[in-house]
CSV table of C-alpha atoms in Angstrom, one decimal:
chain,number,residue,atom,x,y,z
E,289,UNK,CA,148.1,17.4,170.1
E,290,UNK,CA,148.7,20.1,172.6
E,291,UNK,CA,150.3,21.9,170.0
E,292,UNK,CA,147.5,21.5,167.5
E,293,UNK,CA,144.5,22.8,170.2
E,294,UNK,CA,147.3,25.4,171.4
E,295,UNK,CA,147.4,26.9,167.4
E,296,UNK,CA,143.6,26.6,167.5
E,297,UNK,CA,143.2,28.4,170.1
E,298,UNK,CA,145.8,31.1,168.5
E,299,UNK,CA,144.2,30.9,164.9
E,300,UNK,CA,140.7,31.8,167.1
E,301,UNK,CA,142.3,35.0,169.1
E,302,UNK,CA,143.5,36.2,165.7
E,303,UNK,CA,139.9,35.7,164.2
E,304,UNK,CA,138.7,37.5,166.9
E,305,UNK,CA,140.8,40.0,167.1
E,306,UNK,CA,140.3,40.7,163.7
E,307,UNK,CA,136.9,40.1,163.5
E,308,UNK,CA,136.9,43.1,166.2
E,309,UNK,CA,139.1,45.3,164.1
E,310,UNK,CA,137.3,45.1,161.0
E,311,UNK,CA,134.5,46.2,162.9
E,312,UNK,CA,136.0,49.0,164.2
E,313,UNK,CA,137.2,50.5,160.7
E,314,UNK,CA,134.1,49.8,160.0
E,315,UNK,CA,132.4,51.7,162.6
E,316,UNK,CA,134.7,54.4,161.6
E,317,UNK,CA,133.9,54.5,158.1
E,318,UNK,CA,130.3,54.9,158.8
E,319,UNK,CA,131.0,57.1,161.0
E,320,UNK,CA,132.5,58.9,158.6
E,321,UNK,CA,130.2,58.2,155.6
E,322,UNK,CA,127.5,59.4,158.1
E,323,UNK,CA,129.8,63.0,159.0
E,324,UNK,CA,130.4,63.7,155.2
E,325,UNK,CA,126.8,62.9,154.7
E,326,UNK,CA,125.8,65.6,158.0
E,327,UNK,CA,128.5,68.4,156.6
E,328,UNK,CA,126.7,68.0,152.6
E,329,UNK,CA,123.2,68.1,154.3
E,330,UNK,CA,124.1,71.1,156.5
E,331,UNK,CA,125.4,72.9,153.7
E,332,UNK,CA,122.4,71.8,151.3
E,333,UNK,CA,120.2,73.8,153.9
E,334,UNK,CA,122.1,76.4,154.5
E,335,UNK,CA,123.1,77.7,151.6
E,336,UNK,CA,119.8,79.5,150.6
E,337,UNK,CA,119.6,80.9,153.9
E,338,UNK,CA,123.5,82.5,153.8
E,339,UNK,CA,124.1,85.7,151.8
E,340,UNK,CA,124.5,85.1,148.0
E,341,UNK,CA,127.7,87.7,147.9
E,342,UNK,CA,131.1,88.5,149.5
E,343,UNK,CA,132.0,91.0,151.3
E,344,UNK,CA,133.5,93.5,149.4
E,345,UNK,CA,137.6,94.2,150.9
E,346,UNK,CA,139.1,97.6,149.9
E,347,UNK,CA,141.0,97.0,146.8
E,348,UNK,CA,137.6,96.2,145.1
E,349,UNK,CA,136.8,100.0,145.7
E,350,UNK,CA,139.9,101.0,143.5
E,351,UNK,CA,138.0,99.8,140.5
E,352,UNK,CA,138.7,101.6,137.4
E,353,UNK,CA,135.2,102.6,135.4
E,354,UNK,CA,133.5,99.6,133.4
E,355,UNK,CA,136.5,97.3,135.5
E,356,UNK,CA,135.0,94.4,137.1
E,357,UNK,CA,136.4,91.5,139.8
E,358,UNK,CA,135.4,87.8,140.3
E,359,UNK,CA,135.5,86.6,143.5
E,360,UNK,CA,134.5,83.0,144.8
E,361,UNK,CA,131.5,83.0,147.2
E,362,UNK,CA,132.6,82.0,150.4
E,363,UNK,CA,129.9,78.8,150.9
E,364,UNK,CA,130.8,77.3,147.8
E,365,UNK,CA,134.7,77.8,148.9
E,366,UNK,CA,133.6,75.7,151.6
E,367,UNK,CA,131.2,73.0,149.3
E,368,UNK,CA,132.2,69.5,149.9
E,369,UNK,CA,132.3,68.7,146.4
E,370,UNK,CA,134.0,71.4,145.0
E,371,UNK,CA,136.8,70.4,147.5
E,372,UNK,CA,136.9,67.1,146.3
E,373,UNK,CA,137.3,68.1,142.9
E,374,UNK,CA,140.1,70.4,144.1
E,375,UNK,CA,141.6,67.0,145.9
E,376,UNK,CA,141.1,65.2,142.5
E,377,UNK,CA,143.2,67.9,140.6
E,378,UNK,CA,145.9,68.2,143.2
E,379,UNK,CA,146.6,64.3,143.0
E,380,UNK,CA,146.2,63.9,139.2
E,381,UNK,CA,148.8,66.6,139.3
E,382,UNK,CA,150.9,65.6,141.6
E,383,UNK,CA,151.3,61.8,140.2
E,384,UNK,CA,152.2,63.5,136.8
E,385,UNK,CA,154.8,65.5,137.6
E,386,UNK,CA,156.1,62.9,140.2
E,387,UNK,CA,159.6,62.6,138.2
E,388,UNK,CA,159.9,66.4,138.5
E,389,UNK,CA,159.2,66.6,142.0
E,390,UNK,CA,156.8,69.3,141.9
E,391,UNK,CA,154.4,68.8,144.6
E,392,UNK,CA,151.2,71.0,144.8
E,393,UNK,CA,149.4,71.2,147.6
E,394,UNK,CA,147.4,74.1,146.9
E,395,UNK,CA,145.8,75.3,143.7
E,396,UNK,CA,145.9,79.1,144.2
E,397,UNK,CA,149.2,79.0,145.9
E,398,UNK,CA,150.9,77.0,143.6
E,399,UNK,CA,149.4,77.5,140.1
E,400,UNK,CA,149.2,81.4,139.4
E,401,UNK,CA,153.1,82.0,138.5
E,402,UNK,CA,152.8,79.2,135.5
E,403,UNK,CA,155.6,77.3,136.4
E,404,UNK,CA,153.2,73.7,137.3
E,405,UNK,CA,151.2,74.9,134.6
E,406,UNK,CA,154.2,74.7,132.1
E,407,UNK,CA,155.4,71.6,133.3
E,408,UNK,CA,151.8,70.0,133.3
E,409,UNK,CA,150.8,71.0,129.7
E,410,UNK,CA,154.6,70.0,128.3
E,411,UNK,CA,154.3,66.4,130.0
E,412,UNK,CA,150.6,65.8,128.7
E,413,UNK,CA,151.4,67.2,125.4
E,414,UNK,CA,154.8,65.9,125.0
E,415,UNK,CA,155.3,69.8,123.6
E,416,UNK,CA,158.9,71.9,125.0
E,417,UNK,CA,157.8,75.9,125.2
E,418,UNK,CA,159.9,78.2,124.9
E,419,UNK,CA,159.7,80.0,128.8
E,420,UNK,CA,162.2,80.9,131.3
E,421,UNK,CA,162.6,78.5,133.7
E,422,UNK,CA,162.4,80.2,136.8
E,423,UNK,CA,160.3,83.8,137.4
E,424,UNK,CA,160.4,85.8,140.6
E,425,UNK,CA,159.2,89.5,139.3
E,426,UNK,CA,155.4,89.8,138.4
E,427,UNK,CA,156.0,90.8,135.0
E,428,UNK,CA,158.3,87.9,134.3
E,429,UNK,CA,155.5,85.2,136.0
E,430,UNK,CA,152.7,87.4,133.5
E,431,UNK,CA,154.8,86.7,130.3
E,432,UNK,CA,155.3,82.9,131.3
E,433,UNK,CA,151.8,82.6,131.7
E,434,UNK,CA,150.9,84.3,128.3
E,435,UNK,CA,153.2,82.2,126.7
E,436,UNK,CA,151.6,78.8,128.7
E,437,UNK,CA,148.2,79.8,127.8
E,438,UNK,CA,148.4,80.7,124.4
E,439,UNK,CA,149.8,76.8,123.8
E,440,UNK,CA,146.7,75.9,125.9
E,441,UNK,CA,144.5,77.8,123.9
E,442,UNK,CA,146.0,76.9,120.2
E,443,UNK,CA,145.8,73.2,121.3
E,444,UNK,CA,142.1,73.3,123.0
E,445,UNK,CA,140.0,76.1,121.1
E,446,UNK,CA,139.7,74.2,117.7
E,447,UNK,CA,138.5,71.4,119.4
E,448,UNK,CA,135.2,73.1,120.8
E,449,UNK,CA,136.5,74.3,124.1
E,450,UNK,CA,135.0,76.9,126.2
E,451,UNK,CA,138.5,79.0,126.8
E,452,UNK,CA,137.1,80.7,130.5
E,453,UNK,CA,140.4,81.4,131.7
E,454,UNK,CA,143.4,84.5,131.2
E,455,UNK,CA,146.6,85.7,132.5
E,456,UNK,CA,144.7,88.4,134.7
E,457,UNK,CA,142.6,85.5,136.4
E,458,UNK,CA,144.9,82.8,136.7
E,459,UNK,CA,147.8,84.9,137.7
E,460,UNK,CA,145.6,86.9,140.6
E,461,UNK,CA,145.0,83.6,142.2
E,462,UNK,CA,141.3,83.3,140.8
E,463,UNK,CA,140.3,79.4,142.1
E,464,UNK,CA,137.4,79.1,139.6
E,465,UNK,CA,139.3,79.9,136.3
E,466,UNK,CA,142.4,77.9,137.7
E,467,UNK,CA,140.2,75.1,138.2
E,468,UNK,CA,138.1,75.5,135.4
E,469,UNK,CA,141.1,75.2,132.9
E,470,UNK,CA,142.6,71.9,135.0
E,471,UNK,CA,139.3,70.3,134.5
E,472,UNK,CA,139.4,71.3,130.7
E,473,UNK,CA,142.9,69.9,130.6
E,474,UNK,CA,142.2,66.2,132.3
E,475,UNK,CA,138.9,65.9,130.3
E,476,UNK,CA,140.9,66.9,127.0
E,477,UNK,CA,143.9,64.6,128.0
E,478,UNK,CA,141.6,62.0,129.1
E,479,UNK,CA,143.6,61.8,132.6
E,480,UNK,CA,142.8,58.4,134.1
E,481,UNK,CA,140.9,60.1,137.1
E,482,UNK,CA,137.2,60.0,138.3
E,483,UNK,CA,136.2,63.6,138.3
E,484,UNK,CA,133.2,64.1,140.9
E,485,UNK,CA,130.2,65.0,139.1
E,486,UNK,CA,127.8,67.8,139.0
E,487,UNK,CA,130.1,70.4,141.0
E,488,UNK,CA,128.8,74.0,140.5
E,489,UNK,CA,130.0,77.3,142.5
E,490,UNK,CA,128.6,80.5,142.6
E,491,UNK,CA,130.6,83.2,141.9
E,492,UNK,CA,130.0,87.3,143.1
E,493,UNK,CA,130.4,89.7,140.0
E,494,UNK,CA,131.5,93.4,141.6
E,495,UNK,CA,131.4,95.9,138.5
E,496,UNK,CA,132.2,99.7,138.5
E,497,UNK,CA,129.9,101.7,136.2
E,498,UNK,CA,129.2,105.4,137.3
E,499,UNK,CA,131.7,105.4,140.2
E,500,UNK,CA,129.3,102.5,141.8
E,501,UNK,CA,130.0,99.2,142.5
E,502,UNK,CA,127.3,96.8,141.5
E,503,UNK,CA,127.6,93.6,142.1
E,504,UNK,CA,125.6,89.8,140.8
E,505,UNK,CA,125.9,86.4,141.5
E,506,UNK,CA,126.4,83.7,138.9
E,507,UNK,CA,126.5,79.7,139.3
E,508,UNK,CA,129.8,78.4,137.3
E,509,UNK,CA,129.1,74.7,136.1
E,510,UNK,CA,132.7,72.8,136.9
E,511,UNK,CA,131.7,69.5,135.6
E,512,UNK,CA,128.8,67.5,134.7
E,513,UNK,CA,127.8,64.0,134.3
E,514,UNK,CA,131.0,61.5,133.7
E,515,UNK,CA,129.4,60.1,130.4
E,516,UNK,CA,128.8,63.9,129.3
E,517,UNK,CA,132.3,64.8,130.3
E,518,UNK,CA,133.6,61.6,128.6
E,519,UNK,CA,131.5,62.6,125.4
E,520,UNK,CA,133.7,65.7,124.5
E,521,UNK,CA,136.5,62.9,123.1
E,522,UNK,CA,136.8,62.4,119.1
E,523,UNK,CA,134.7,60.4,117.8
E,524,UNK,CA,136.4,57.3,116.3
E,525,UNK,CA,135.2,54.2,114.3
E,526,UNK,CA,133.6,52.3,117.5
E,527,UNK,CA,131.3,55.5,117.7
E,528,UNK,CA,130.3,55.0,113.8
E,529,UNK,CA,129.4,51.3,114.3
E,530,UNK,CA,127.7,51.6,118.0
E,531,UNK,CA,125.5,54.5,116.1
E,532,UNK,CA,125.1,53.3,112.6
E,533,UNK,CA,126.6,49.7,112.0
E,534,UNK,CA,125.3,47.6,115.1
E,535,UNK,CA,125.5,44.3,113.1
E,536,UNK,CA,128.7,44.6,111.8
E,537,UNK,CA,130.0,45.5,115.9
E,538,UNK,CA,128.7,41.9,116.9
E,539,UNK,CA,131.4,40.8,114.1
E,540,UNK,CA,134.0,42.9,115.5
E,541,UNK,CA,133.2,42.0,119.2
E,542,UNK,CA,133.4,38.2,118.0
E,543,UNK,CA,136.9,38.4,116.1
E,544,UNK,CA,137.9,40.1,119.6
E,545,UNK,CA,136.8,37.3,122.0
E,546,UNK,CA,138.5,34.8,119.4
E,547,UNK,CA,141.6,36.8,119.3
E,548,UNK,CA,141.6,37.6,123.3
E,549,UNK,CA,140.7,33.4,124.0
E,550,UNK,CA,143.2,32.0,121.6
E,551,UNK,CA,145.7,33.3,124.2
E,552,UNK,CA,143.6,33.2,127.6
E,553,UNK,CA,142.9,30.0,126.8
E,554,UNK,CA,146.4,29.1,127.5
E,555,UNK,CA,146.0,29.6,131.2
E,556,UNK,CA,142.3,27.9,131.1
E,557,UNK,CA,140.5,30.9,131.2
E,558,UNK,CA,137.5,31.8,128.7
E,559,UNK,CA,136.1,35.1,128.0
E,560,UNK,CA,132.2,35.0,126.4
E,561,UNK,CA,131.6,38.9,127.0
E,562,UNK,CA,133.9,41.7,126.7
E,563,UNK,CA,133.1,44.7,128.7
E,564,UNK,CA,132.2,42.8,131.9
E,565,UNK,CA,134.6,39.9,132.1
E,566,UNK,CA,137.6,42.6,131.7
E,567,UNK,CA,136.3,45.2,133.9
E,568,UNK,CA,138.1,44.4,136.6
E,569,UNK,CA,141.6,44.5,134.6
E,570,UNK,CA,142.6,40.9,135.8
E,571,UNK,CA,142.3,39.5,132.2
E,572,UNK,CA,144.0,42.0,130.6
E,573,UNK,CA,147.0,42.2,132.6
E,574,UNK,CA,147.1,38.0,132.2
E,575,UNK,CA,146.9,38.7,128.3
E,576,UNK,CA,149.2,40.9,128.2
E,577,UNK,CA,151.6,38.9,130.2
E,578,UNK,CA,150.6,36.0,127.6
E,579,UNK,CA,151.2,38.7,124.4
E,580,UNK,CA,154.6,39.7,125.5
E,581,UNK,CA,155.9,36.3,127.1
E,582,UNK,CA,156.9,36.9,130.4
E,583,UNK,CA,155.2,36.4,134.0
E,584,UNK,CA,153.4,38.7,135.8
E,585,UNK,CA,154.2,39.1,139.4
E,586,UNK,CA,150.7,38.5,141.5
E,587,UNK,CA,152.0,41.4,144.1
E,588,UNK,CA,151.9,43.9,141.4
E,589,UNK,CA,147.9,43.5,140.9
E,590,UNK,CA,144.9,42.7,142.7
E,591,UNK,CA,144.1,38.8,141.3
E,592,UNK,CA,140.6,39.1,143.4
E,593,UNK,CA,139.9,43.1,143.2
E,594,UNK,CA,136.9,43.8,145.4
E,595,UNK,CA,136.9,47.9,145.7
E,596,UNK,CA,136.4,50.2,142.5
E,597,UNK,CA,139.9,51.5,143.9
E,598,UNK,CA,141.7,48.1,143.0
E,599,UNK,CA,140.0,47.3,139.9
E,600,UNK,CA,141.2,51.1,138.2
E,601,UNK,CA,144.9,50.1,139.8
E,602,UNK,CA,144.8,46.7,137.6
E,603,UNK,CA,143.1,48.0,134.2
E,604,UNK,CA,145.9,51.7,134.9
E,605,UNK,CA,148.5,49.0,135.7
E,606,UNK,CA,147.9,47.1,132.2
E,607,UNK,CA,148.5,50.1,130.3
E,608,UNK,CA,151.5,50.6,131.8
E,609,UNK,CA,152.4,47.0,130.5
E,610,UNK,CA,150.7,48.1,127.1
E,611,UNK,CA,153.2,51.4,126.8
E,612,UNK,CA,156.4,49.1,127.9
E,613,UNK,CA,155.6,46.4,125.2
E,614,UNK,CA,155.8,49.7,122.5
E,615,UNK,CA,152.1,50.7,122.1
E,616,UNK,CA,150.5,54.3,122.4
E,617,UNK,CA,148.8,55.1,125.7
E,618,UNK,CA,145.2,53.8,125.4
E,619,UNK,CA,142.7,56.6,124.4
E,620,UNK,CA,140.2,55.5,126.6
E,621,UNK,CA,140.3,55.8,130.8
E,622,UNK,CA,140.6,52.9,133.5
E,623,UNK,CA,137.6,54.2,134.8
E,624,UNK,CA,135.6,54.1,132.0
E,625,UNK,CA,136.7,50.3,131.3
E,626,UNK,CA,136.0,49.7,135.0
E,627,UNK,CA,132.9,51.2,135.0
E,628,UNK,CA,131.3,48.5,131.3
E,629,UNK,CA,132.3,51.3,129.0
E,630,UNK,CA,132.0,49.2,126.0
E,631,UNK,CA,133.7,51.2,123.4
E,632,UNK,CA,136.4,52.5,125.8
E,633,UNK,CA,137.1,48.6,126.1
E,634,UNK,CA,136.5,47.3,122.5
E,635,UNK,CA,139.3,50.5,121.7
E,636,UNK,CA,141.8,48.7,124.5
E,637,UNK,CA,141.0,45.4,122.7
E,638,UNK,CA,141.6,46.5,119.4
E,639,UNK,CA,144.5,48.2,120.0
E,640,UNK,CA,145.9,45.3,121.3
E,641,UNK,CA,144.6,42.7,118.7
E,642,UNK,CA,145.9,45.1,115.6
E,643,UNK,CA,149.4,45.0,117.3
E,644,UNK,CA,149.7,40.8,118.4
E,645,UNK,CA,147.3,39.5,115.8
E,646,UNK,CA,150.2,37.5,114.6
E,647,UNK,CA,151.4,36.7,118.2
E,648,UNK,CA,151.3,33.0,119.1
């Protein structure tokens, strides 16, 4: 009995003492929802009121006639969002050349001699170029670029591609052009990142005509709305019956749910809607433990996934399983399953019900 009270009592301390901890991190996260939310405000108002371009440094004076340089404005250097995007990049990067062991940790630093860029384009292509390995001298970094860029370029233009990038820009370290064409690359790739929306910088123009410098300031669009950025990828047969054949999706949709239940059903689960009930990826790693015949170990996904965070790790984690079991990586983006994309989750379905239609 003593020992019963005695746990009680033990069970309460921890309850409290968590209780108090989760409202400190909580306290903290405000706190810091409420500083990010200070530092975009302050730079919201400030921006008009700060100069529109940079100073101009001595080599700009060495402009040959009709030459011109791009420089970043220094405020939107310093914009909140653009530095998340920058963030987003670095990771994506870094997580895709994780069996290389490149780490980047700075775009400008790290990207102008072409080496990451070789080794990013050849891993999401699956393409070998033809460079040297490794490039100290200028001329030799120039000529790996050219060579990096024109694959780049052969593989993006026909597509519809705005090709705002060069060996001259991404080589001298210009962070627009360098971002710019990583942006280009996840949206084309479909990397399973959340890119932040509606990031614009403003760029300063200095241009030599006459022996004088003249400079302007432009606003560079980065990216815009996710469903606009999504919008760029082919168009496939779930875009011709969402636009043109509605009646004949319902038929589709309903083959899926028979197809997807027939197997779910197994573990006494029931799907009636697709987009929402596999949104959070729990079903679809169960199935496709169920399609393959094997277990799948509960510490390797989130069974109750509460943030946005944990429900993109269970929906990236099932295509993983989907690539082991011998399928293609799924066109479509964790994110945009998590986030009721229907026909980014009726092409996951489909996928899967075209390979195991014959499963048992």
């Amino acid at each position: 009995m003593a020992r019963s009270a005695a746990h009680t009592g033990k069970m309460k301390k921890d309850e409290s003492f968590l209780g108090k901890l989760g409202g400190t991190l909580g306290r903290k996260k405000k706190a810091k929802e409420v500083s990010d939310l200070h530092e975009e405000g302050k730079y919201a108002i400030n921006a008009p009121l700060l100069p529109s371009s940079t100073d101009l440094l001595p080599e700009d004076m060495l402009l040959e006639e009709n030459a011109e340089r791009i420089m970043l404005d220094p405020v939107s250097r310093e914009n909140p969002k653009f530095k998340d995007l920058q963030k987003v990049l670095v990771d994506w990067i870094n997580n895709e050349l994780e069996e290389e062991r490149i780490i980047v940790k700075d775009l400008e630093e790290d990207l102008y001699d072409g080496q990451v860029l070789q080794k990013l384009f050849e891993k999401l292509s699956g393409r070998k170029l033809n460079v040297a390995e490794v490039t100290q001298s200028e001329i030799g970094q120039k000529q790996k670029l050219q060579t990096v860029l024109e694959a780049v370029n052969e593989l993006l233009r026909p597509q519809g591609w705005t090709i705002d990038w060069g060996v001259d820009s991404i080589h001298s370290k210009n962070l627009v052009a360098i971002v710019y064409l990583l942006v280009t690359l996840a949206m084309h790739f479909m990397a399973p990142i959340r890119l932040p929306e509606h990031v614009s910088v403003k760029v300063v123009v200095v241009k030599k005509k006459e022996g004088i410098l003249n400079t302007s300031c432009i606003t560079k669009e980065l990216t815009t709305t996710t469903e606009m950025m999504m919008g760029r990828f082919e168009r496939d047969a779930f875009d011709t019956l969402l636009d043109h054949a509605p009646d004949k999706l319902n038929v589709v949709k309903t083959s899926l749910i028979t197809f997807v239940n027939k197997h779910l059903n197994k573990l006494n689960l029931e799907v009636t809607e697709l987009e929402s009930q596999f949104a959070d990826g729990v079903y679809l790693v169960l199935l496709m433990g169920l399609l393959e015949g094997y277990f799948v170990p509960l510490y390797n996904f989130y069974l109750t996934p509460e943030s946005f965070e944990q429900k993109v790790h269970n929906v990236a984690f099932a295509f993983e399983l989907m690539q082991d079991g011998g399928l293609k990586k799924p066109k479509a983006r964790p994110e945009d399953v998590v986030n009721l994309n229907l026909k980014a989750t009726l092409r996951v379905l489909y996928n899967l019900f075209t390979n195991y239609k014959s499963a048992d």
